[in-house]
Coordinates of C-alpha atoms in Angstrom, one line a residue:
M297 CA 20.1 26.5 40.7
E298 CA 21.9 28.2 44.0
E299 CA 25.1 28.7 41.2
L300 CA 23.0 30.2 38.6
G301 CA 21.9 32.6 41.1
H302 CA 25.0 33.2 42.2
I303 CA 26.8 34.0 38.9
L304 CA 23.4 36.3 38.2
S305 CA 24.2 38.5 41.4
N306 CA 27.5 38.7 40.1
L307 CA 26.6 39.9 36.9
S308 CA 25.1 43.1 37.9
L309 CA 28.5 43.9 39.9
T310 CA 31.0 43.2 37.6
D311 CA 32.8 45.1 34.7
N312 CA 33.8 41.5 32.4
K313 CA 30.2 40.6 32.3
E314 CA 31.4 38.5 29.1
R315 CA 33.4 36.4 31.5
V316 CA 30.6 36.0 34.2
L317 CA 28.1 34.9 31.1
G318 CA 30.5 32.3 30.1
E319 CA 29.9 30.6 33.3
I320 CA 26.2 30.3 33.0
K321 CA 25.8 27.5 30.8
P322 CA 28.5 25.1 32.8
A323 CA 26.6 26.0 36.1
L324 CA 23.8 24.2 34.5
S325 CA 25.3 21.2 32.7
S326 CA 24.7 18.8 35.7
L327 CA 20.8 19.7 35.8
T328 CA 18.1 18.2 34.4
R329 CA 15.6 20.0 31.9
A330 CA 13.0 19.6 34.4
E331 CA 15.2 20.9 37.2
I332 CA 16.2 23.9 35.2
S333 CA 12.4 24.8 34.2
S334 CA 11.5 24.6 37.8
G335 CA 14.8 26.5 39.2
L336 CA 14.1 29.5 37.1
R337 CA 10.5 30.0 38.1
N338 CA 12.5 31.6 40.9
V339 CA 15.3 33.0 38.9
D340 CA 15.2 37.0 38.1
L341 CA 16.4 37.2 34.5
I342 CA 16.7 41.0 34.4
C343 CA 20.0 41.3 35.0
L344 CA 20.8 39.7 31.5
F345 CA 18.6 41.6 29.7
D346 CA 20.5 44.5 31.1
C347 CA 23.6 43.1 29.7
L348 CA 21.8 43.8 26.1
N349 CA 22.8 47.7 27.0
T350 CA 26.0 47.9 25.4
E351 CA 28.0 48.7 22.3
K352 CA 30.2 45.4 22.4
T353 CA 28.8 42.9 19.9
S354 CA 30.6 40.1 21.5
Q355 CA 28.6 41.0 25.0
I356 CA 25.5 41.0 22.9
E357 CA 25.8 37.7 21.2
I358 CA 27.0 35.8 24.0
C359 CA 24.1 37.3 26.1
C360 CA 21.4 36.5 23.5
D361 CA 22.8 33.0 23.4
I362 CA 22.2 32.7 27.0
L363 CA 18.8 34.4 26.9
Q364 CA 17.9 32.0 24.2
H365 CA 18.8 29.2 26.1
L366 CA 17.4 29.7 29.6
L367 CA 14.0 31.4 28.1
S368 CA 13.6 27.8 26.2
F369 CA 13.4 26.1 29.7
L370 CA 10.1 28.7 30.8
D371 CA 6.6 28.2 30.0
P372 CA 5.9 30.7 27.3
L373 CA 3.1 32.5 29.0
I374 CA 5.6 33.0 32.4
I375 CA 7.8 34.5 29.6
L376 CA 5.2 37.0 28.6
Q377 CA 3.7 37.9 32.1
K378 CA 7.2 38.2 33.7
Y379 CA 9.3 40.1 31.1
E380 CA 6.9 41.9 28.4
C381 CA 8.1 44.9 28.9
L382 CA 12.1 43.9 28.6
L383 CA 10.9 41.8 25.5
I384 CA 9.3 45.0 24.1
R385 CA 12.1 47.2 24.9
G386 CA 14.6 44.6 23.0
M387 CA 12.8 44.6 19.9
S388 CA 13.7 48.1 19.2
H389 CA 17.7 47.1 19.8
R390 CA 19.9 48.1 16.9
N391 CA 21.5 44.6 16.9
S392 CA 19.2 42.5 14.7
K393 CA 20.3 39.6 16.9
V394 CA 18.1 40.8 19.8
P395 CA 14.8 41.3 18.1
V396 CA 15.3 37.9 16.4
I397 CA 15.6 35.7 19.7
I398 CA 12.6 37.8 21.2
V399 CA 10.7 37.0 18.1
Q400 CA 11.7 33.5 18.3
Q401 CA 10.0 33.1 21.8
L402 CA 6.7 34.6 20.2
H403 CA 6.7 31.7 18.2
R404 CA 6.2 29.3 21.0
C405 CA 3.1 31.3 22.3
A406 CA 1.8 31.5 18.7
R407 CA 1.7 27.4 18.4
D408 CA -0.7 27.8 21.5
D409 CA -4.6 28.7 20.7
E410 CA -4.9 30.0 24.0
L411 CA -1.7 31.8 24.0
A412 CA -2.3 33.5 20.7
Q413 CA -5.6 35.2 22.0
V414 CA -3.2 36.5 25.3
I415 CA -0.8 37.9 22.8
G416 CA -3.8 39.3 21.0
N417 CA -4.5 41.4 24.1
H418 CA -0.8 42.6 24.6
E419 CA 0.7 45.5 22.9
I420 CA 4.0 43.2 22.0
L421 CA 2.0 41.9 18.9
Y422 CA 2.0 45.4 17.5
S423 CA 5.5 46.0 18.5
A424 CA 6.4 42.8 16.6
L425 CA 4.5 44.2 13.4
E426 CA 6.9 47.3 13.6
L427 CA 10.0 44.9 13.1
L428 CA 8.7 44.2 9.4
N429 CA 10.6 47.3 8.6
R430 CA 14.1 46.0 10.1
E431 CA 16.9 43.4 8.4
L432 CA 15.6 40.5 6.6
T433 CA 16.7 38.1 9.1
V434 CA 14.1 40.0 11.5
S435 CA 11.2 40.4 9.1
K436 CA 11.4 36.9 8.2
E437 CA 11.0 35.7 11.8
V438 CA 8.1 38.1 12.5
I439 CA 6.3 37.0 9.2
T440 CA 6.8 33.3 10.5
F441 CA 5.3 34.5 14.2
L442 CA 2.1 36.2 12.3
V443 CA 1.5 33.2 10.1
L444 CA 1.7 30.9 13.2
V445 CA -0.9 33.4 15.0
S446 CA -2.9 33.2 12.1
E447 CA -3.1 29.5 11.9
S448 CA -6.1 29.0 14.8
K449 CA -9.2 30.7 14.6
P450 CA -8.9 33.0 17.6
G451 CA -5.6 34.0 15.6
L452 CA -7.0 34.9 12.7
E453 CA -9.4 36.9 14.3
I454 CA -7.0 38.7 15.9
L455 CA -5.0 39.7 12.8
T456 CA -8.5 41.1 10.8
R457 CA -9.0 43.3 14.0
N458 CA -9.4 47.0 12.7
R459 CA -6.5 48.2 14.5
F460 CA -4.2 45.4 13.0
T461 CA -5.5 45.7 9.6
S462 CA -5.0 49.4 9.8
K463 CA -1.4 49.0 11.1
L464 CA -0.8 46.8 7.8
Q465 CA -2.3 49.4 5.4
D466 CA 0.1 52.3 7.4
L467 CA 2.9 50.1 7.1
M468 CA 2.4 49.7 3.3
T469 CA 2.4 53.4 2.5
S470 CA 6.0 53.6 4.0
D471 CA 8.2 52.2 1.3
D472 CA 8.0 49.3 -1.4
M473 CA 10.3 47.0 0.5
V474 CA 7.8 47.1 3.6
K475 CA 4.9 47.1 1.3
I476 CA 6.3 43.7 -0.5
R477 CA 6.7 42.3 3.1
V478 CA 3.2 42.9 4.3
M479 CA 2.0 41.4 0.7
E480 CA 4.0 38.4 1.8
L481 CA 2.6 38.1 5.0
T482 CA -0.9 38.3 3.7
V483 CA -0.1 35.7 0.8
K484 CA 1.3 33.3 3.4
I485 CA -1.9 33.4 5.5
C486 CA -4.1 33.2 2.4
Q487 CA -2.3 29.7 1.4
L488 CA -3.6 28.2 4.7
S489 CA -7.1 27.9 3.5
Q490 CA -10.0 29.1 1.7
D491 CA -11.2 30.6 5.1
H492 CA -8.1 32.5 5.4
L493 CA -7.9 33.7 2.0
N494 CA -11.9 35.0 2.6
V495 CA -10.9 37.0 5.9
V496 CA -7.9 38.7 4.3
E497 CA -9.8 39.8 1.1
R498 CA -12.5 41.3 3.2
A499 CA -9.8 43.0 5.4
G500 CA -8.9 44.4 1.8
L501 CA -5.3 43.5 2.0
L502 CA -5.1 41.7 -1.0
Q503 CA -6.0 44.6 -3.6
P504 CA -2.9 46.2 -3.3
L505 CA -0.8 43.5 -4.1
L506 CA -3.1 42.8 -7.5
N507 CA -2.4 46.5 -8.2
L508 CA 1.4 46.2 -8.4
I509 CA 0.6 44.2 -11.5
Y510 CA 0.1 47.4 -13.5
T511 CA 2.9 49.0 -12.0
E512 CA 5.7 50.7 -14.4
D513 CA 8.4 49.5 -11.8
V514 CA 9.7 46.7 -12.9
L515 CA 11.2 45.4 -9.9
V516 CA 8.2 46.2 -8.0
K517 CA 6.2 43.9 -10.8
L518 CA 8.6 41.3 -10.5
N519 CA 8.4 41.2 -6.7
A520 CA 4.6 40.9 -7.0
V521 CA 4.8 38.2 -9.8
D522 CA 6.9 35.9 -7.4
L523 CA 3.9 36.7 -4.7
L524 CA 1.2 35.7 -7.1
S525 CA 3.3 32.6 -8.2
D526 CA 3.2 31.4 -4.4
L527 CA -0.4 32.6 -4.2
A528 CA -1.2 30.5 -7.3
L529 CA 0.3 27.2 -5.8
T530 CA -2.9 26.7 -4.0
H531 CA -6.6 25.9 -5.3
Q532 CA -8.1 28.9 -3.3
G533 CA -5.5 31.1 -4.5
L534 CA -5.8 30.0 -8.2
R535 CA -9.6 30.6 -7.9
F536 CA -9.2 33.8 -6.6
L537 CA -6.8 34.9 -9.2
E538 CA -9.1 33.8 -12.2
A539 CA -12.2 35.3 -10.3
K540 CA -10.1 38.9 -10.7
G541 CA -9.0 38.4 -13.9
I542 CA -5.2 38.1 -13.3
L543 CA -4.5 35.0 -15.4
S544 CA -5.8 37.0 -18.6
K545 CA -3.3 40.2 -17.4
M546 CA -0.4 38.0 -16.6
E547 CA -0.6 36.1 -20.1
D548 CA -0.6 39.7 -21.4
I549 CA 2.3 40.7 -20.0
L550 CA 4.1 37.2 -21.0
K551 CA 3.2 38.1 -24.5
E552 CA 4.4 41.5 -24.5
C553 CA 7.9 40.1 -23.3
K554 CA 8.9 39.6 -26.6
S555 CA 9.1 43.6 -27.2
D556 CA 9.6 44.3 -23.5
P557 CA 13.6 45.3 -22.7
F558 CA 13.2 44.1 -19.4
A559 CA 11.7 40.7 -20.3
D560 CA 14.8 38.8 -18.8
I561 CA 14.1 40.0 -15.5
L562 CA 10.2 39.3 -15.6
L563 CA 10.2 36.1 -18.0
P564 CA 11.2 33.8 -15.3
G565 CA 8.9 34.8 -12.6
L566 CA 6.4 34.8 -15.4
V567 CA 6.9 31.1 -16.2
K568 CA 7.2 29.9 -12.6
F569 CA 3.9 31.8 -12.0
F570 CA 2.3 29.7 -14.9
G571 CA 4.0 26.9 -13.9
N572 CA 2.6 26.8 -10.3
I573 CA -1.0 26.9 -12.1
A574 CA 0.3 24.0 -14.5
H575 CA 1.4 21.9 -11.7
L576 CA -2.4 21.9 -10.3
R577 CA -3.8 21.9 -13.9
P578 CA -1.5 20.8 -16.5
K579 CA -3.9 19.7 -19.0
E580 CA -5.8 22.8 -19.1
M581 CA -2.8 25.2 -19.5
I582 CA -0.9 23.4 -21.8
L583 CA -3.9 23.3 -24.1
Q584 CA -5.4 26.7 -23.5
H585 CA -2.0 28.8 -23.0
P586 CA 0.2 28.2 -26.1
T587 CA 2.0 31.6 -25.3
F588 CA 3.4 30.1 -21.9
V589 CA 4.1 26.6 -23.8
D590 CA 6.0 28.6 -26.3
A591 CA 7.6 30.8 -23.5
I592 CA 8.8 27.8 -21.4
L593 CA 10.5 25.7 -24.6
E594 CA 12.2 28.8 -25.7
M595 CA 13.7 29.0 -22.4
T596 CA 15.4 26.0 -22.5
E597 CA 17.6 27.5 -25.4
S598 CA 18.3 30.5 -23.5
D599 CA 21.9 31.5 -23.2
A600 CA 21.5 32.7 -19.5
L601 CA 21.9 28.9 -17.4
T602 CA 19.6 30.6 -14.8
N603 CA 16.5 30.8 -17.3
R604 CA 17.4 27.6 -18.8
V605 CA 17.4 25.5 -15.4
I606 CA 14.0 27.5 -14.3
S607 CA 12.4 26.6 -17.5
F608 CA 13.5 23.0 -16.6
E609 CA 12.6 23.5 -13.2
T610 CA 9.0 24.2 -14.3
I611 CA 9.2 21.4 -16.7
G612 CA 10.0 18.8 -13.6
F613 CA 6.9 20.7 -11.7
I614 CA 4.5 20.2 -14.0
G615 CA 5.6 16.3 -14.8
S616 CA 5.7 15.6 -11.3
S617 CA 2.1 14.3 -11.7
L618 CA 0.5 11.9 -14.0
E619 CA -1.6 14.2 -15.6
G620 CA 1.2 16.4 -16.1
K621 CA 3.4 13.8 -17.5
S622 CA 0.5 12.8 -19.9
A623 CA 0.1 16.5 -21.0
L624 CA 3.8 17.1 -21.6
V625 CA 3.8 13.6 -23.6
N626 CA 1.0 15.3 -25.7
L627 CA 3.3 18.2 -26.7
G628 CA 5.3 15.7 -29.2
N629 CA 8.4 16.6 -30.6
K630 CA 8.4 20.0 -28.8
M631 CA 9.0 18.0 -25.8
T632 CA 11.0 15.6 -27.0
N633 CA 13.6 18.5 -28.5
C634 CA 13.3 20.0 -25.4
I635 CA 14.4 17.0 -22.8
E636 CA 17.3 16.4 -25.0
K637 CA 18.8 19.7 -23.7
F638 CA 18.6 18.3 -20.1
A639 CA 21.8 16.8 -20.3
D640 CA 23.7 19.9 -20.8
L641 CA 22.6 21.3 -17.6
V642 CA 24.4 18.8 -15.2
Q643 CA 27.6 19.0 -17.2
D644 CA 30.3 21.6 -17.3
T645 CA 28.2 24.0 -15.1
S646 CA 28.2 25.4 -11.7
T647 CA 27.4 23.2 -8.6
E648 CA 24.1 24.8 -8.2
I649 CA 23.0 24.6 -11.8
R650 CA 23.7 20.8 -11.8
I651 CA 22.0 20.3 -8.4
R652 CA 18.7 22.2 -9.7
G653 CA 18.9 20.4 -12.8
L654 CA 19.2 17.0 -11.3
N655 CA 16.3 17.5 -9.1
A656 CA 14.0 18.7 -11.7
F657 CA 14.8 15.5 -13.7
A658 CA 14.0 13.1 -10.7
S659 CA 10.9 15.3 -10.3
L660 CA 10.0 14.5 -13.7
I661 CA 10.6 10.9 -13.8
K662 CA 9.4 10.1 -10.5
L663 CA 6.6 7.2 -10.6
D664 CA 5.3 5.5 -7.7
K665 CA 4.5 1.9 -7.5
E666 CA 0.8 2.0 -7.8
N667 CA 1.0 4.1 -11.2
Q668 CA 3.6 2.1 -12.9
S669 CA 1.4 1.3 -16.0
Q670 CA 3.1 0.3 -19.1
Q671 CA 2.1 3.7 -20.2
F672 CA 3.8 5.5 -17.9
L673 CA 6.7 3.5 -17.6
S674 CA 7.5 3.9 -21.3
I675 CA 7.1 7.2 -20.7
T676 CA 9.9 8.0 -18.0
E677 CA 12.5 5.4 -19.7
A678 CA 12.2 7.3 -22.9
W679 CA 12.8 10.5 -21.2
F680 CA 15.3 8.8 -18.9
R681 CA 17.2 7.8 -22.4
R682 CA 16.6 10.8 -24.2
A683 CA 17.3 13.7 -21.3
L684 CA 21.0 12.6 -20.1
G685 CA 23.0 12.1 -23.3
N686 CA 23.7 8.8 -25.4
S687 CA 24.8 7.0 -22.2
P688 CA 22.5 8.0 -19.1
T689 CA 23.4 5.6 -16.7
S690 CA 27.5 6.3 -17.6
L691 CA 26.6 9.8 -16.6
L692 CA 24.9 9.1 -13.4
Y693 CA 27.5 6.6 -12.6
S694 CA 30.6 9.4 -13.1
L695 CA 28.4 11.9 -11.1
V696 CA 28.1 9.7 -8.2
K697 CA 31.8 9.1 -8.1
Q698 CA 32.6 12.8 -7.8
P699 CA 33.9 14.5 -4.6
F700 CA 31.1 16.7 -4.0
P701 CA 28.4 15.9 -1.5
D702 CA 25.6 18.2 -2.8
I703 CA 25.9 16.6 -6.3
R704 CA 26.2 13.2 -5.2
A705 CA 22.7 13.9 -3.1
A706 CA 21.1 15.1 -6.2
V707 CA 22.2 11.9 -8.2
Y708 CA 20.9 9.9 -5.6
H709 CA 17.8 11.6 -5.9
V710 CA 17.5 11.0 -9.5
L711 CA 19.0 7.1 -9.2
I712 CA 16.3 6.4 -6.3
N713 CA 13.5 7.5 -8.5
V714 CA 15.0 5.3 -11.3
A715 CA 15.3 2.2 -9.1
K716 CA 11.6 2.4 -8.3
Q717 CA 11.0 1.1 -11.7
G718 CA 11.6 -2.1 -13.2
W719 CA 13.5 -0.8 -16.4
G720 CA 15.2 1.5 -13.9
R721 CA 16.8 -1.4 -11.8
R722 CA 18.1 -3.0 -15.0
E723 CA 19.9 0.0 -16.1
I724 CA 21.9 0.6 -12.8
L725 CA 22.5 -3.3 -11.8
R726 CA 23.5 -4.2 -15.2
F727 CA 26.1 -1.1 -15.5
P728 CA 29.6 -2.9 -15.5
G729 CA 30.8 -1.7 -12.0
F730 CA 27.7 0.2 -10.6
P731 CA 26.7 -2.5 -8.0
E732 CA 30.0 -2.9 -6.8
L733 CA 30.5 0.9 -6.3
L734 CA 27.5 1.0 -4.0
L735 CA 28.6 -2.0 -2.3
D736 CA 32.0 -0.2 -1.2
R737 CA 31.2 1.6 2.1
S738 CA 34.2 3.6 2.0
I739 CA 32.8 6.0 -1.0
E740 CA 30.4 7.8 1.3
R741 CA 31.7 9.6 4.5
D742 CA 29.0 11.6 5.8
K743 CA 25.6 10.5 7.5
L744 CA 23.5 12.1 4.5
G745 CA 25.4 10.2 1.8
K746 CA 25.2 6.8 3.6
E747 CA 21.2 7.1 4.0
N748 CA 21.0 7.9 0.6
K749 CA 23.0 5.0 -0.8
Y750 CA 21.5 2.8 1.6
E751 CA 17.9 3.9 0.4
L752 CA 19.0 3.2 -3.3
I753 CA 20.3 -0.4 -2.7
K754 CA 16.8 -0.9 -0.8
C755 CA 14.9 0.2 -3.9
L756 CA 17.3 -1.9 -6.3
V757 CA 16.5 -5.2 -3.8
E758 CA 13.3 -5.0 -2.3
N759 CA 10.8 -5.4 -5.4
G760 CA 12.4 -9.0 -5.9
D761 CA 14.0 -8.8 -9.5
S762 CA 17.6 -8.3 -8.4
C763 CA 18.8 -11.8 -8.4
E764 CA 17.2 -12.3 -11.8
I765 CA 19.1 -9.1 -13.1
V766 CA 22.5 -9.6 -11.4
G767 CA 22.2 -13.4 -10.3
Q768 CA 22.3 -15.0 -7.0
D769 CA 26.1 -13.9 -5.5
L770 CA 25.9 -10.2 -5.8
D771 CA 21.9 -10.0 -4.9
I772 CA 23.3 -12.0 -1.5
H773 CA 26.0 -9.0 -0.9
L774 CA 23.1 -6.5 -1.8
R775 CA 20.8 -7.8 0.7
E776 CA 23.6 -8.4 3.4
Y777 CA 24.3 -4.3 2.9
I778 CA 20.5 -3.6 3.6
R779 CA 20.6 -6.2 6.8
Q780 CA 23.8 -4.5 8.2
G781 CA 22.3 -1.0 7.7
P782 CA 23.6 2.2 6.5
F783 CA 26.2 2.8 9.3
Y784 CA 27.7 -0.1 9.4
V785 CA 31.8 -0.4 9.8
S786 CA 33.4 -3.6 9.3
V787 CA 35.8 -4.8 12.2
Q788 CA 38.9 -6.4 11.2
S789 CA 41.2 -7.8 13.4
E790 CA 44.9 -6.8 12.6
V791 CA 48.0 -8.8 13.9
A792 CA 51.3 -6.8 13.9
F793 CA 54.5 -9.0 13.3
E794 CA 58.0 -7.9 14.6
E795 CA 60.7 -9.0 12.3
S796 CA 63.7 -9.9 14.4
N797 CA 67.1 -9.6 13.1

């Protein structure tokens, strides 16, 4: 730590601050975390904060990196007590990296109930709140910080004090962007529990969001729909929206979409909204809201690929539960015709669309072992055979051989859910070349790929029917693969022979 003290002393004297800053991490490399934490209590970091007072972007970035590193060794209470004024001053720094690292330090305080109370009595809380009008990277950190504070009872009480709620109300009058960010914060807090929602509603912070549904500004309305979709993901949020008549209003907007020139903008958000509700109450939504069902089925035929993938993601989200699967099956031919269009999303489209389509399908056919009745196994098998073309296993086999790790990860997601079901294991293990492809360790190079392939082989083998499907020899190889683990590398001895003339 003496070397660090010496470097920091030089820092205030030198003109080449970047060079001196670069010496700090190497000086600490030989010390343990405990030694650094103990030593930093007696070291003043003010000169590091002073290095932020410059127009040099490279110096600011190096300094931020060093500060973030050193502050991580200090108790957050000590940081608050010793550097509060510097932290508050840094929040107004023009370079967004500075307020970001400061708010990230506040995250550490917010995770402790006692420290959350301490923050409530510090001006730094209100300085952080002002940052909701900064760049998106900054405002996201602030929202995360304030949600962390609200998780504890003392923290929630702090955020509903008159001064705090008045400040939020003032921010909402500044401009639409800040208003939406404040509403995003309130929705995230409401998602935590019924008590949180009750407190936020009593503070009058939810009504402005509901009012936005009636605005003529289509972009503001779109943001409001997205936030209401997030609120509808929770039971308490859904009950609140029902009590306020928002579901009826949203259905009216959905009906009006057919004649609305801005339908293409609003429709995906509305489908997501009702899809989130259908995830919680699939039978009720599909039986009682035919407008939603028609909208989602029509979207599967949209010329816009993004709309199509959103519709299938919604179907996958609904069908991830047993009740959802049953509700979708009861649609009869509508569901049958719809699911046959799945294959179009994973062939000859962009990487992002393929991945989203595959993930949606994986969610739709997922069936945990305890739920594998003959009825549900028949449903998932029928969907598998209809969704991915004439030869679904052949399609997955070709996709898993592609040189794109992200696509292969999504394919493994599907295959793992398929392999957890008896019909699925037979499909994969009996497909010519598929077991051999999985046993080839050279196919996957990165950590995630190796882990995904290992998980797939485990699912194929551990249910005990693999020997019956592929025979004893191949079954032994598959089990040996599992025994060796996902990262096994075969060591082969090579002997070089020099040919003499």
